[in-house]
Coordinates of C-alpha atoms in Angstrom, one line a residue:
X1 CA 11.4 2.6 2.9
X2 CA 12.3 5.0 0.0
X3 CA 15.3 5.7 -0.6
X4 CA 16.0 8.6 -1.8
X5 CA 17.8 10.7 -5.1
X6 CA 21.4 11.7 -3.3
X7 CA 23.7 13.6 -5.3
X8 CA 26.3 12.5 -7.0
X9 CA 29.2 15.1 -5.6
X10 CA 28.2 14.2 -2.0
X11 CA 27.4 10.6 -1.9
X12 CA 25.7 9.0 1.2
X13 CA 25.3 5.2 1.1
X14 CA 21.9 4.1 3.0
X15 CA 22.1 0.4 3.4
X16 CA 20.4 -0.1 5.9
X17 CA 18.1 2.6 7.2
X18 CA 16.3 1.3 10.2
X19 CA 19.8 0.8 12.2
X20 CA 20.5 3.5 15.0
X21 CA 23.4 4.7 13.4
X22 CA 21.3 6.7 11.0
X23 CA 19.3 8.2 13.6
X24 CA 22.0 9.6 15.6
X25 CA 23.4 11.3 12.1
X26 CA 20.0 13.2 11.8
X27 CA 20.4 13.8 15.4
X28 CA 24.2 15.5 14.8
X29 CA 23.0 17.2 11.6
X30 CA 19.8 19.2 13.6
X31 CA 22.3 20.2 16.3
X32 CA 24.7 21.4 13.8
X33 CA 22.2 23.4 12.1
X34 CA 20.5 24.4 15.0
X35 CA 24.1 25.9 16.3
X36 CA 24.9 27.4 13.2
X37 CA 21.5 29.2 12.7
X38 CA 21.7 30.5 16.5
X39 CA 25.4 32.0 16.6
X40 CA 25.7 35.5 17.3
X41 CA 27.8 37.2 14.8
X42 CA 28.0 40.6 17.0
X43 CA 29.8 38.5 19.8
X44 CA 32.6 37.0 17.7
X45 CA 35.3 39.4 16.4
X46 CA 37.0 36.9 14.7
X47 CA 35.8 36.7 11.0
X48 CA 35.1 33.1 10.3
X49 CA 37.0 31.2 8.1
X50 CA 33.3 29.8 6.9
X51 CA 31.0 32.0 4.5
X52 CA 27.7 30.6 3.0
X53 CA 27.1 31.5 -0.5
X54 CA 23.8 31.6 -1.3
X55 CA 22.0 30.0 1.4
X56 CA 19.2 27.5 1.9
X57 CA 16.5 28.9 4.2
X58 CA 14.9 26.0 6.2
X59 CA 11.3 27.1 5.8
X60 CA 7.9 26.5 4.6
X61 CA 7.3 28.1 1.7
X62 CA 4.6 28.2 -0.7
X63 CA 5.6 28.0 -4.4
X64 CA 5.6 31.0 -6.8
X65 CA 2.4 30.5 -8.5
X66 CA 0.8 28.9 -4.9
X67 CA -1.3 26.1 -4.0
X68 CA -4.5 27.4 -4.7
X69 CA -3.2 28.1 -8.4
X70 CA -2.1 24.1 -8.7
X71 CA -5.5 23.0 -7.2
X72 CA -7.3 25.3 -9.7
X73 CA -5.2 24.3 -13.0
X74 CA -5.1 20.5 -11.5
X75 CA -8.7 20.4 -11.1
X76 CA -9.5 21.7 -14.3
X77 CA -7.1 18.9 -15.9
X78 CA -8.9 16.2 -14.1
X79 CA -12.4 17.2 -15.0
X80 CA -11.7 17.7 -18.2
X81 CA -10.0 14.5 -18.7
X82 CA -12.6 13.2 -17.2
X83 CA -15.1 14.8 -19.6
X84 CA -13.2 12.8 -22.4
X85 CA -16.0 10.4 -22.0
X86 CA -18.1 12.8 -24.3
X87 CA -16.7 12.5 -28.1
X88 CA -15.3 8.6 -26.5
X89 CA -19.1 7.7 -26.5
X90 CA -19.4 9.7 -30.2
X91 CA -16.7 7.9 -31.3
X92 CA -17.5 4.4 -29.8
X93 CA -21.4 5.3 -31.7
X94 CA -19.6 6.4 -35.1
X95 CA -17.3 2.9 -35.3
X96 CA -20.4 0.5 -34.1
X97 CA -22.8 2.5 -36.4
X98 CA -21.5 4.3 -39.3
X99 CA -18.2 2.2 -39.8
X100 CA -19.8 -1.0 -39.3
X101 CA -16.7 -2.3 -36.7
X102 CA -17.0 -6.4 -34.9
X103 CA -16.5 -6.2 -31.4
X104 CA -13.1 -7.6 -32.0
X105 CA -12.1 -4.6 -33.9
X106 CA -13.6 -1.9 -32.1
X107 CA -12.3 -3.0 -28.6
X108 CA -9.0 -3.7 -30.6
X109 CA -9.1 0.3 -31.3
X110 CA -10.0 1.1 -27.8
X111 CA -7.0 -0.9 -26.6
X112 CA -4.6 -0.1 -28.9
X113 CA -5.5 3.8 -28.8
X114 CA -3.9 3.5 -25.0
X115 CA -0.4 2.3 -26.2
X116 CA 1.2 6.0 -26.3
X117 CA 0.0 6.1 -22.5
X118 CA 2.7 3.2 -21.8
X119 CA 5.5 5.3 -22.4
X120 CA 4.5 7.5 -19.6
X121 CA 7.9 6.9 -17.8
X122 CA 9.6 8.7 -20.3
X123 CA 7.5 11.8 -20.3
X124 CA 8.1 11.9 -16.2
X125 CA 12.0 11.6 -16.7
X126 CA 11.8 14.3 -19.0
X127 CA 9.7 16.3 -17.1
X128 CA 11.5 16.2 -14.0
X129 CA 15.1 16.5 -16.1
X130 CA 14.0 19.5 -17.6
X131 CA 12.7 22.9 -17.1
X132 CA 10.6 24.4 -19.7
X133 CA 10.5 28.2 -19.5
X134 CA 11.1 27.8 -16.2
X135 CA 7.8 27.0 -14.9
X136 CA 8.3 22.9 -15.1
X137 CA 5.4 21.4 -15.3
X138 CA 2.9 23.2 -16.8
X139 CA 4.7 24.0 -19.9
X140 CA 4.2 20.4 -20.4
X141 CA 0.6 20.4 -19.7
X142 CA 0.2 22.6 -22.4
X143 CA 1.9 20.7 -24.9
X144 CA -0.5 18.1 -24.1
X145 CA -3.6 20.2 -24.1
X146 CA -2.7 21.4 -27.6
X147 CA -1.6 17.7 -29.4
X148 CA -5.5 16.8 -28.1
X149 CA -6.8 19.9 -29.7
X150 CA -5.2 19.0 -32.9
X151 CA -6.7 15.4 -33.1
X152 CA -10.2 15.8 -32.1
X153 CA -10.1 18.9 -34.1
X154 CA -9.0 16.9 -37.3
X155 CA -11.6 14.0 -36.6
X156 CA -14.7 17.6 -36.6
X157 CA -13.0 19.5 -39.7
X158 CA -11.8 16.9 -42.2
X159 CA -14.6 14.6 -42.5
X160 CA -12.7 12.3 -44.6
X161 CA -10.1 11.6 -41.6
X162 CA -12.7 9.7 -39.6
X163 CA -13.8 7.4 -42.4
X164 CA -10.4 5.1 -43.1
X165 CA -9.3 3.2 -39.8
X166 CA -6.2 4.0 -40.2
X167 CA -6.3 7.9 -40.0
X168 CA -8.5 7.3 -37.3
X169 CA -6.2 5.1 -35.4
X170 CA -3.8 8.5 -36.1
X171 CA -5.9 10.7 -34.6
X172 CA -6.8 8.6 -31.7
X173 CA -3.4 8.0 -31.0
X174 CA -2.2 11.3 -31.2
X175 CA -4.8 13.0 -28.6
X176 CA -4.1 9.9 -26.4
X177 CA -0.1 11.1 -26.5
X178 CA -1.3 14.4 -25.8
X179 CA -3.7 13.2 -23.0
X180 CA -1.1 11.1 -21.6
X181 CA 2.0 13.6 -21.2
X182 CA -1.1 15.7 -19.7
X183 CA -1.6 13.4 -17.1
X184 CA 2.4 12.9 -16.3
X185 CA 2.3 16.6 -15.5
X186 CA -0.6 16.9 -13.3
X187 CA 0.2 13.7 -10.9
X188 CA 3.4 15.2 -10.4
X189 CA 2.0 18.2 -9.8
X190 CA -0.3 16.7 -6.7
X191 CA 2.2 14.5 -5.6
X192 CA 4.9 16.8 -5.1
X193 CA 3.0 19.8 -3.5
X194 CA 1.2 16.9 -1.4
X195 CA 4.8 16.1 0.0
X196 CA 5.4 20.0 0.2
X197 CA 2.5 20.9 2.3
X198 CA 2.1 17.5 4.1
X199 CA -1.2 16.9 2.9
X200 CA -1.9 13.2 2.4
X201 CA -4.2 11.7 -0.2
X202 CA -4.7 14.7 -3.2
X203 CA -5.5 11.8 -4.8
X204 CA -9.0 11.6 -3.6
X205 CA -9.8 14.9 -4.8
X206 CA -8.3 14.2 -8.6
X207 CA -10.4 11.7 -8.7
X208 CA -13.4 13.3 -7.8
X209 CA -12.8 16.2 -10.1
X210 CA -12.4 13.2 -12.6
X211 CA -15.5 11.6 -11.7
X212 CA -17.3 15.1 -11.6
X213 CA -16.2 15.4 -15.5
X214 CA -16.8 11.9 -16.2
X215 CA -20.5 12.4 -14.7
X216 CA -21.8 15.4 -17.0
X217 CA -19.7 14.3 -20.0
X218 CA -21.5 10.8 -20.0
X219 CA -25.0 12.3 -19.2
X220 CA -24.5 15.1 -22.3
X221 CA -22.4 12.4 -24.5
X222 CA -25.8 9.7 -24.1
X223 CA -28.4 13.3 -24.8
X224 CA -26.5 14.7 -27.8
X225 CA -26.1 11.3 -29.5
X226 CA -29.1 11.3 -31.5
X227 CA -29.4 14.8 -31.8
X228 CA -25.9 16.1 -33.1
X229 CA -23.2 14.6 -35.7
X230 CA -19.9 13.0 -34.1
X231 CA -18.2 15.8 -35.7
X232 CA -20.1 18.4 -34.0
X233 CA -19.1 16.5 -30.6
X234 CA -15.5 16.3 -31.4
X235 CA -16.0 19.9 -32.1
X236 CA -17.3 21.0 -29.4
X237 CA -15.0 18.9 -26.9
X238 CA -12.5 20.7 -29.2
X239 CA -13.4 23.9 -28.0
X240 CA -13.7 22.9 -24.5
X241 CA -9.7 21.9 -24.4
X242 CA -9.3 25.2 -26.3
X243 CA -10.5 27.2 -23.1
X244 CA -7.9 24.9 -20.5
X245 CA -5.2 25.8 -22.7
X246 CA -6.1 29.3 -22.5
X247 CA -6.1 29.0 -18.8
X248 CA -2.8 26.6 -18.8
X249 CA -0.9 29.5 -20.7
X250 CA -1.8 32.5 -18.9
X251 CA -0.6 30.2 -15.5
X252 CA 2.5 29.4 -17.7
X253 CA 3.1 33.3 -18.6
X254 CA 2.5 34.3 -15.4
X255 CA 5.5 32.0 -14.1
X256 CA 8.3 33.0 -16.9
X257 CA 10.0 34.6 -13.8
X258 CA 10.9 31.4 -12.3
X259 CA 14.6 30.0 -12.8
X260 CA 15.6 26.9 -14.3
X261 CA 18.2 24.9 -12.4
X262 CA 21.6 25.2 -13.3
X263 CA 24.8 23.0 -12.7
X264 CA 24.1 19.9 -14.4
X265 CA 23.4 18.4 -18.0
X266 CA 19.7 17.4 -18.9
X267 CA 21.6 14.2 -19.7
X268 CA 23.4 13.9 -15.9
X269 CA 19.9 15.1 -14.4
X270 CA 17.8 12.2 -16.9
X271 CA 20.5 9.4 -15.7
X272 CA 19.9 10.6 -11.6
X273 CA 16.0 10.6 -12.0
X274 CA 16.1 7.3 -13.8
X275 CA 19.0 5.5 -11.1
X276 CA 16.1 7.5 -8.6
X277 CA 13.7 5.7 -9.6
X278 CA 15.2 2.2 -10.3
X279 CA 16.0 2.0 -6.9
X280 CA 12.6 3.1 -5.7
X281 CA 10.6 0.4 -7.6
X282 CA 13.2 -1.7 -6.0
X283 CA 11.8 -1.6 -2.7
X284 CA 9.6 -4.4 -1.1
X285 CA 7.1 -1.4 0.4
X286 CA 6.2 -0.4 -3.1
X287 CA 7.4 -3.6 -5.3
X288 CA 4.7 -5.7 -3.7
X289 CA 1.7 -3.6 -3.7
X290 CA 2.3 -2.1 -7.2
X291 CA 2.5 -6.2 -8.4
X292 CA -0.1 -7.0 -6.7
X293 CA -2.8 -4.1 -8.6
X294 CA -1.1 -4.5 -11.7
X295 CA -2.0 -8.8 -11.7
X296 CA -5.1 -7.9 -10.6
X297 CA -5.8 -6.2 -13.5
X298 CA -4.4 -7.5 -16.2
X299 CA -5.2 -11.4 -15.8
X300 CA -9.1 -10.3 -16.1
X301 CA -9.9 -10.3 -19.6
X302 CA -12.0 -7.2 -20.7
X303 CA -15.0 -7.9 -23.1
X304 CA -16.4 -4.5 -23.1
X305 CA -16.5 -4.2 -27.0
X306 CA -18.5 -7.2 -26.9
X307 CA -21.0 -5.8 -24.1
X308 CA -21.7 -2.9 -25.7
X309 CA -22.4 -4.5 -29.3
X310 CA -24.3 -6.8 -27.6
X311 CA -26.4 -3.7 -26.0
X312 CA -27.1 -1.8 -28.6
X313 CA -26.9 -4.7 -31.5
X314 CA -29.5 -7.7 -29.9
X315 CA -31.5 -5.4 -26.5
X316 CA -31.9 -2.6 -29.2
X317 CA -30.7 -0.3 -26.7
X318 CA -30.5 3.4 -27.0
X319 CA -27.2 5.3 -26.6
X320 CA -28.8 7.6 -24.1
X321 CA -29.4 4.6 -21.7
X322 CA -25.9 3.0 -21.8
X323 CA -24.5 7.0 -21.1
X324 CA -27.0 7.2 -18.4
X325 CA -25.9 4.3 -16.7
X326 CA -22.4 5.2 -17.1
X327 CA -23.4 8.5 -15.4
X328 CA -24.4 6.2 -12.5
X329 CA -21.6 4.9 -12.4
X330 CA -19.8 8.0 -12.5
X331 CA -22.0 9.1 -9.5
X332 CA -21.0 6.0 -7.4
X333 CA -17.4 6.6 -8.0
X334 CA -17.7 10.5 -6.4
X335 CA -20.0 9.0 -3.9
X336 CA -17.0 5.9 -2.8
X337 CA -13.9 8.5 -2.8
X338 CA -15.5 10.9 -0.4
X339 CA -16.4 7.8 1.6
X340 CA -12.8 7.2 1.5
X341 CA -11.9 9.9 1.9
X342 CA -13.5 10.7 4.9
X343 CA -13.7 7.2 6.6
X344 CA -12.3 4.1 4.8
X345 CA -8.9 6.0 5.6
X346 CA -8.5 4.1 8.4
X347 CA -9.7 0.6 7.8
X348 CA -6.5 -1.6 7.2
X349 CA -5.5 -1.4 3.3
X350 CA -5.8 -5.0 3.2
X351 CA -9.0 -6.1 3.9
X352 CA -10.4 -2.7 1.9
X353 CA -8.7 -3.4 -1.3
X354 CA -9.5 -7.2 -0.7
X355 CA -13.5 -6.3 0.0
X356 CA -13.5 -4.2 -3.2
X357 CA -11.8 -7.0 -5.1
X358 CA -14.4 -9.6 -4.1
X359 CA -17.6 -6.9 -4.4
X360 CA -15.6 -6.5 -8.1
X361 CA -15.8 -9.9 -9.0
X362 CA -19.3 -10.9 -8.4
X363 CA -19.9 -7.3 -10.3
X364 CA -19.0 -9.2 -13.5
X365 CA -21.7 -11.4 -13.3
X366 CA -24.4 -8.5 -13.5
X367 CA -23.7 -8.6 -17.3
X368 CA -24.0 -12.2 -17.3
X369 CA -27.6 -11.5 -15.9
X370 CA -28.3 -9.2 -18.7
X371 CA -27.1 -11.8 -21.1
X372 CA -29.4 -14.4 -19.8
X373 CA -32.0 -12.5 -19.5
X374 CA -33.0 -13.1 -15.7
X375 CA -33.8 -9.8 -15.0
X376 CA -36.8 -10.1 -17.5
X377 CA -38.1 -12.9 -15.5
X378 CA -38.0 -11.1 -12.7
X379 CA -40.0 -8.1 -14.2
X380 CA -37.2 -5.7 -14.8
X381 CA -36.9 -3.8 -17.9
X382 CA -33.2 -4.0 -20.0
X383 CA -33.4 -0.4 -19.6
X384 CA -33.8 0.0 -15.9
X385 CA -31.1 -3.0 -15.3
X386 CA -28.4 -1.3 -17.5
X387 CA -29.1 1.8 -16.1
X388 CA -28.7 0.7 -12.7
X389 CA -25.9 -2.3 -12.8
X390 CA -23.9 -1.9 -15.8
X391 CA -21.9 0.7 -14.7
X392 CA -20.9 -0.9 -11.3
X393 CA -17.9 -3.4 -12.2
X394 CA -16.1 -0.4 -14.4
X395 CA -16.6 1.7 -11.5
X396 CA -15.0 -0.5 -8.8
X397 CA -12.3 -0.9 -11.2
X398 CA -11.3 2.6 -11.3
X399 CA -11.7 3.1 -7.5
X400 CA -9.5 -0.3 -6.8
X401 CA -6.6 2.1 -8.1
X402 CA -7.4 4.9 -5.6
X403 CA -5.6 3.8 -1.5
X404 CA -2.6 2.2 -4.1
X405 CA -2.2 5.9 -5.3
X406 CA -2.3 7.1 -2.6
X407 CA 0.2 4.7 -0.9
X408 CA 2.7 5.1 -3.8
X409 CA 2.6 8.5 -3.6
X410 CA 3.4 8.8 0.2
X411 CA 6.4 6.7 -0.4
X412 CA 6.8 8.6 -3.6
X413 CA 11.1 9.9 -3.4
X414 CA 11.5 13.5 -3.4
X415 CA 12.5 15.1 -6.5
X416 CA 11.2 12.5 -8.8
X417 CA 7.8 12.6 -8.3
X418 CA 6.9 12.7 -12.4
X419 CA 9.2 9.9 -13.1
X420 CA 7.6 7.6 -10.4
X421 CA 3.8 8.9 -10.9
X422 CA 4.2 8.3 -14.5
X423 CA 5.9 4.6 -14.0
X424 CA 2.7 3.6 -11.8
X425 CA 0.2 5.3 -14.0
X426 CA 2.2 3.4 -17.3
X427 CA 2.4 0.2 -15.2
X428 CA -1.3 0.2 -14.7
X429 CA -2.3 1.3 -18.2
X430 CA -0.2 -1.7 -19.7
X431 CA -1.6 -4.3 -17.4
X432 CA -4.9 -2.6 -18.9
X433 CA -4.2 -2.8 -22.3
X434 CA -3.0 -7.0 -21.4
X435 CA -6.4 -7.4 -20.0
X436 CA -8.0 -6.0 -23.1
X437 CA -6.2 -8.3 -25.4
X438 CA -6.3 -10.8 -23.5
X439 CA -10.2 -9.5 -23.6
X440 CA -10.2 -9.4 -27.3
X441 CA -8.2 -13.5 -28.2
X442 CA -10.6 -14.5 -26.0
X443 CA -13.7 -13.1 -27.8
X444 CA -11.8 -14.9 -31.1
X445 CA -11.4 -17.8 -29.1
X446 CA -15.3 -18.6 -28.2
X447 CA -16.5 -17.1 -31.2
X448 CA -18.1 -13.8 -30.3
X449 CA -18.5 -11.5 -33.1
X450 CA -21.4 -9.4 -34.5
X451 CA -25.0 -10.9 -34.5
X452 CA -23.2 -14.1 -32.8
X453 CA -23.8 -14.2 -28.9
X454 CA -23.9 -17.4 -28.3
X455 CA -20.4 -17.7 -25.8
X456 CA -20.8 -14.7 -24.3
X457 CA -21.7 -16.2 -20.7
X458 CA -18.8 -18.2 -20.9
X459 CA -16.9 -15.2 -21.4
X460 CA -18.0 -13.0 -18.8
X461 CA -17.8 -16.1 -16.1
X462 CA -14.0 -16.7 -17.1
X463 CA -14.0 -13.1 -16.1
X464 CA -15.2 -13.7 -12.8
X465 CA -13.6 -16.7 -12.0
X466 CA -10.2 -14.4 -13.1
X467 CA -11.1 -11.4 -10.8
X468 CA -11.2 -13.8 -7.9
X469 CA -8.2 -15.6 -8.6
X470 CA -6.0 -12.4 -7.0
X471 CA -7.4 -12.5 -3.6
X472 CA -4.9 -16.0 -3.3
X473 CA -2.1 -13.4 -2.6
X474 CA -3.6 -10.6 -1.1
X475 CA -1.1 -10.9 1.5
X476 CA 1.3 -9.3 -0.3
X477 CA -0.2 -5.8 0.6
X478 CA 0.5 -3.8 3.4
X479 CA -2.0 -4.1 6.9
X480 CA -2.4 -0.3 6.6
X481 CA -0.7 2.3 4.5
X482 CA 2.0 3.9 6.3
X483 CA 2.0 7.8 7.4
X484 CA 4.6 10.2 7.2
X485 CA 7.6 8.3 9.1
X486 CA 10.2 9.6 11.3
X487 CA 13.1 8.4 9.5
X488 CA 11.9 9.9 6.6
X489 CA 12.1 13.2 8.3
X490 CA 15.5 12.4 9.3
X491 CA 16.4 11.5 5.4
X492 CA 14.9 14.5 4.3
X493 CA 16.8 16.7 7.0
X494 CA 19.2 15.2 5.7
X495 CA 18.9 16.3 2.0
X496 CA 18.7 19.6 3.2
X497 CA 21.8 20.1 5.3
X498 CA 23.9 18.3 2.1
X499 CA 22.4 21.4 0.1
X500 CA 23.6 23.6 2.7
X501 CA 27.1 22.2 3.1
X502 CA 27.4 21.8 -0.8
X503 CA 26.8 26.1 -1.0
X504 CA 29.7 26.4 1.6
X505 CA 33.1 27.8 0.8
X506 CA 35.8 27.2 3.5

């Protein structure tokens, strides 16, 4: 259970709410609201004593720029972070090729470009502490949108700035810290108009829209390789984050009417957000699952820098294949989240995520396959098998993520929802970055490097034999993720009555 982010001039202590006590308090707070709603001024010619400043009206309304708007400007963020895959596989290409980068080195860049999306946490504090404008989130959205622009627009116009590593390790990690306060903003975004409108599992649509831009920016990413420069492809996704900002701003300018909130210090509002959350993480409901993904990930090692040099360096394979094949993949993650989302809803969130982990593990050894070349002596081409299977474990990986979302951000606390989101998504993205060092000593350790292959299949079966490993505590995760509970109605009553009492002036 949640608790959740009580004021500090009205404290409630909750320790323990499943006892009766706090359901007969709900029950006294909805008849004294319901009383005071329904008295009859006209009948009383007394004047009461009582007078409510500033009222809080107890209904459902929509925001001031609506939920269409969000879904619109969310969905635009999520394809388009999605479509980062296209100057990623340009880049990837212009390190392997041009720069000459081991697979130590070039997975050591793609690891260590994700290090600004581990201080997610303090962007969602930040963003929940304080108003920008007034609008809240999307100020902050644009702030990212525009630090992205800057990078990838460096890497296109100064040539020189993607030929030392370490102005391109600048650049990387600059549109990654852009990208990653970006991404704060727009989970928030779902998860708190989710909780608004009681619509469970938004999640399932970002990640389509993210699959949907992951789909046509790997299918143009593997066509334009060979016909245009890096440059031009930075260029162009350039231009592309150019237009969302556009969009972003005018949603932002349209807003400017909205009011900030008042009555407390950004530093009083950073310390309540931060004891919020604290004391949400604390909770067995969401302690247990969250440890359980974020082992899961992080004790596989990752040897994707070694894959890919492998596949373009000894199978001679062309870019276009390998971003086919991630477009397959890409196409089997949109095809798995509307299956969830319109069926594997109800299958008990244990044995789903513990199927996926298993069907994940034996995914690993398709590259093993490629490796030892049994799919030649069955008559299948490199091309046809990459195309087909490579694509597959990366995929389940990122739909693994998808019912923990969207059980986190049920029991997401009200009024923190960027400081939590952003603590999951930064939780997940370091036990990524572990697994990719962890990927990257262990490549040192057997020896892989360029033109030597040799230990590669011991590699990639220490990967599977790692992937497996998690299902030994599997159950640590809930039977089935829970719904919208009574209780936290009552809490949230609750809140609402405090803010209704705290306006009164006796």
């Amino acid at each position: 259970m949640i608790y959740p982010v009580i004021s500090t001039r009205t404290p409630i202590f909750l320790t323990n709410l499943k006892t009766p006590r706090i359901h007969e308090s709900c029950i006294k707070l909805r008849s004294i609201s319901r009383s005071s709603q329904h008295q009859n001024p006209i009948e009383n010619d007394i004047k009461p004593k009582t007078q409510f400043i500033n009222p809080v009206l107890m209904t459902n309304t929509k925001s001031h720029y609506g939920f269409q708007a969000m879904l619109s400007l969310c969905g635009l963020g999520y394809w388009v972070q999605g479509f980062r895959c296209f100057p990623w596989l340009a880049l990837n290409f212009h390190m392997a090729h041009n720069l000459n980068f081991n697979p130590s080195t070039l997975q050591l860049v793609q690891n260590s470009a994700n290090f600004p999306m581990v201080a997610k946490p303090l962007y969602g504090i930040l963003s929940d502490a304080f108003y920008i404008a007034g609008p809240h989130r999307i100020p902050y959205i644009c702030i990212g949108v525009l630090l992205q622009i800057l990078s990838w627009g460096q890497l296109a116009l100064i040539p020189v700035t993607g030929q030392t590593l370490p102005s391109l390790m600048a650049c990387v990690l600059l549109s990654n810290f852009g990208a990653s306060i970006e991404e704060v903003s727009k989970d928030a975004l779902v998860t708190e108009h989710g909780q608004k409108h009681r619509i469970k599992g938004l999640q399932s649509y970002s990640l389509m829209a993210l699959a949907v831009g992951g789909i046509l920016g790997n299918f143009l990413g593997g066509y334009f390789s060979h016909k245009l420069q890096p440059r031009t492809m930075f260029l162009i996704f350039s231009a592309l984050l150019s237009f969302q900002l556009a969009i972003s701003s005018s949603e932002c300018l349209g807003l400017s009417h909205r009011q900030t909130p008042t009555g407390k210090s950004i530093t009083d509002n950073i310390r309540k957000h931060l004891s919020g959350l604290m004391i949400a993480i604390s909770e067995d409901t969401i302690s247990k699952p969250l440890t359980w993904i974020l082992t899961s990930i992080a004790m596989v090692p990752i040897l994707s820098g070694s894959t890919f040099c492998y596949q373009i360096q000894c199978l001679n394979l062309d870019l276009s294949v390998i971003g086919m094949s991630k477009v397959i993949g890409q196409l089997m993650l949109l095809s798995l989240t509307l299956i969830y989302d319109h069926h594997w809803k109800q299958i008990p969130m244990r044995k789903l995520v513990g199927g996926i982990q298993f069907v994940y593990a034996f995914s690993l050894l398709l590259d093993l396959i490629l490796v030892r070349q049994i799919n030649a002596g069955i008559h299948i081409s490199n091309e046809v098998f990459t195309l087909c299977f490579s694509g597959l474990a990366e995929t389940l990986a990122q739909f693994k993520i998808l019912p923990f979302m969207v059980l986190l951000a049920t029991l997401c606390p009200q009024g923190c929802e960027g400081s939590f989101t952003s603590f999951v998504a930064s939780t997940v993205c370091l036990s990524s970055l572990v697994g990719g060092f962890w990927g990257v000593g262990l490549a040192a350790l057997l020896g892989i490097k360029g033109g030597d292959y040799t230990s590669l299949p011991v590699g990639l079966l220490i990967q599977f034999v790692a992937a497996l490993l998690p299902l030994g505590w599997i159950y640590q995760l809930p039977m089935s993720c829970p719904a919208e509970k009574e209780m936290k109605k009552c809490i949230d009553e609750t809140q609402v009555f405090e803010r209704v009492v705290g306006s009164v002036r006796i």
